[in-house]
Amino acid sequence: MSELESITTNRAFGGVQGVYRHQSEATGTPMTFSVFVPEHETGTTLPVLWYLSGLTCTHANVTDKGEYRRACADAGIIFIAPDTSPRGEGVADDDAYDFGQGAGFYVDATEEPWAPHFRMRSYIEDELPALIAAEFPVDMTRQGITGHSMGGHGALTIGLRNAGRFKSISAFAPIVSPLDCPWGEKALGGYLGDDDRSEWRSYDACALIADGARVPELLVDQGDADQFLAEQLKPELLRDACDAAGIDLTLRLQPGYDHSYYFVSTFMADHVRWHAQRLV
């Protein structure tokens, strides 16, 4: 396992907000992530909430603007925010904001030039959890996952594929069906290829549910003034999939809210508390 480098640590709400870096075997690049560890008794372990960020973001967006620390301190939950893609010299990129670095879509790419480094599924599902378990006081039997936009897509799909691992799954304005929106078609086509779209289904929350993935419940908040609502996000598709599968979906359309961190930060504490109730 790679050595963990501490970049910054700051006292916050009695706990410690840290930013860390390590050399990833999955991506073949340095990867940076943030971890908030609430104050706790020595020797105890705490539940963990994973947060996956959206297009163009790094770990810093939610760390700086997510307003989660007070709620996590009150609930005794460790909050982990990875980056959204590999980065650096020699890593393939694209001029568009919705593809390449900053837009890893939480897939393991199979197409060139993306396949050597764009392995965010393996990084988030396997490598980073092993590192976190070794370095932080986490109880890995009590994990929840959430995310925003592209990260909401990541949270839903990773949660559905690993239903036995996560006790709670939520999302903010998620891309619920990449098979049915321009962002998803571009990303999955570019990273996985267009020859066999059946390979895309494991990266689509609605398709996973249609194919048999089951969890007891999901929580989704969506702003009704979100500029991407109709074309890219389509939460009604998730509602239909959950209704057909008997999954208890709480889908809350929040009046007047857009796609920004003003929206995410408004409902972040509510999501943390929701997860806390299920991570006991």
Tab-separated table of N, CA and C in Angstrom, residues 15 19 26 34 62 75 80-81 101 105 113 121 142 154 160 174 178 186-187 207 220 228 234-235 241 254 265 270 280:
chain	number	residue	atom	x	y	z
A	15	GLY	N	-12.847	18.493	15.667
A	15	GLY	CA	-12.175	17.418	14.939
A	15	GLY	C	-11.050	17.953	14.074
A	19	VAL	N	-6.218	17.112	4.374
A	19	VAL	CA	-6.090	16.851	2.949
A	19	VAL	C	-4.840	15.993	2.766
A	26	ALA	N	-4.225	2.095	-8.858
A	26	ALA	CA	-5.337	1.984	-9.801
A	26	ALA	C	-5.191	2.969	-10.960
A	34	SER	N	-9.746	14.461	0.739
A	34	SER	CA	-9.875	15.083	2.059
A	34	SER	C	-10.651	14.172	2.991
A	62	VAL	N	-16.241	20.467	-2.250
A	62	VAL	CA	-17.088	20.174	-1.093
A	62	VAL	C	-16.367	20.488	0.204
A	75	ALA	N	-22.799	14.123	14.665
A	75	ALA	CA	-23.212	12.736	14.464
A	75	ALA	C	-22.084	11.734	14.682
A	80	ILE	N	-15.396	11.624	3.823
A	80	ILE	CA	-14.285	11.443	2.891
A	80	ILE	C	-14.678	11.968	1.520
A	81	ALA	N	-13.827	12.812	0.943
A	81	ALA	CA	-14.096	13.420	-0.366
A	81	ALA	C	-12.920	13.174	-1.301
A	101	GLN	N	-9.843	14.990	-17.675
A	101	GLN	CA	-9.496	15.308	-16.299
A	101	GLN	C	-10.582	16.180	-15.664
A	105	PHE	N	-16.155	10.213	-14.262
A	105	PHE	CA	-17.448	9.515	-14.302
A	105	PHE	C	-17.474	8.207	-13.497
A	113	PRO	N	-7.185	6.936	-25.319
A	113	PRO	CA	-6.017	6.906	-24.437
A	113	PRO	C	-6.373	6.919	-22.948
A	121	ARG	N	-13.495	3.702	-10.941
A	121	ARG	CA	-14.311	2.686	-10.266
A	121	ARG	C	-13.435	1.851	-9.337
A	142	ARG	N	-19.926	0.184	8.746
A	142	ARG	CA	-20.939	1.253	8.768
A	142	ARG	C	-20.530	2.326	7.761
A	154	GLY	N	-22.177	8.567	-9.435
A	154	GLY	CA	-21.216	7.655	-8.837
A	154	GLY	C	-21.734	7.024	-7.562
A	160	LEU	N	-25.398	0.834	-5.542
A	160	LEU	CA	-26.227	-0.263	-6.047
A	160	LEU	C	-25.395	-1.504	-6.382
A	174	PRO	N	-28.454	14.052	-8.973
A	174	PRO	CA	-27.621	13.072	-9.668
A	174	PRO	C	-27.973	12.916	-11.142
A	178	PRO	N	-27.111	7.769	-17.273
A	178	PRO	CA	-26.173	8.205	-18.309
A	178	PRO	C	-26.490	7.649	-19.696
A	186	LYS	N	-21.763	10.845	-23.953
A	186	LYS	CA	-20.408	11.279	-24.306
A	186	LYS	C	-19.373	10.562	-23.451
A	187	ALA	N	-19.591	10.534	-22.145
A	187	ALA	CA	-18.607	9.948	-21.240
A	187	ALA	C	-18.494	8.442	-21.425
A	207	ALA	N	-30.571	1.457	-15.050
A	207	ALA	CA	-30.328	0.157	-15.671
A	207	ALA	C	-29.951	-0.885	-14.627
A	220	VAL	N	-32.880	11.398	-2.532
A	220	VAL	CA	-32.387	12.293	-3.576
A	220	VAL	C	-33.011	13.662	-3.391
A	228	PHE	N	-29.830	22.007	-15.475
A	228	PHE	CA	-29.576	20.732	-16.147
A	228	PHE	C	-30.700	19.720	-15.922
A	234	LYS	N	-32.960	14.253	-15.193
A	234	LYS	CA	-34.142	13.409	-15.395
A	234	LYS	C	-34.483	12.525	-14.186
A	235	PRO	N	-34.718	13.109	-13.028
A	235	PRO	CA	-34.987	12.292	-11.834
A	235	PRO	C	-36.239	11.436	-11.949
A	241	ALA	N	-37.994	3.773	-12.109
A	241	ALA	CA	-37.243	2.534	-11.881
A	241	ALA	C	-37.452	2.026	-10.457
A	254	GLN	N	-36.730	20.604	-4.641
A	254	GLN	CA	-36.576	21.771	-3.776
A	254	GLN	C	-36.806	23.046	-4.588
A	265	SER	N	-24.991	22.736	-0.148
A	265	SER	CA	-24.710	23.077	1.254
A	265	SER	C	-25.984	23.276	2.055
A	270	ASP	N	-28.847	17.853	6.430
A	270	ASP	CA	-29.987	16.933	6.452
A	270	ASP	C	-29.582	15.559	5.947
A	280	VAL	N	-26.028	3.376	12.467
A	280	VAL	CA	-25.888	3.065	13.906
A	280	VAL	C	-25.362	1.644	14.071
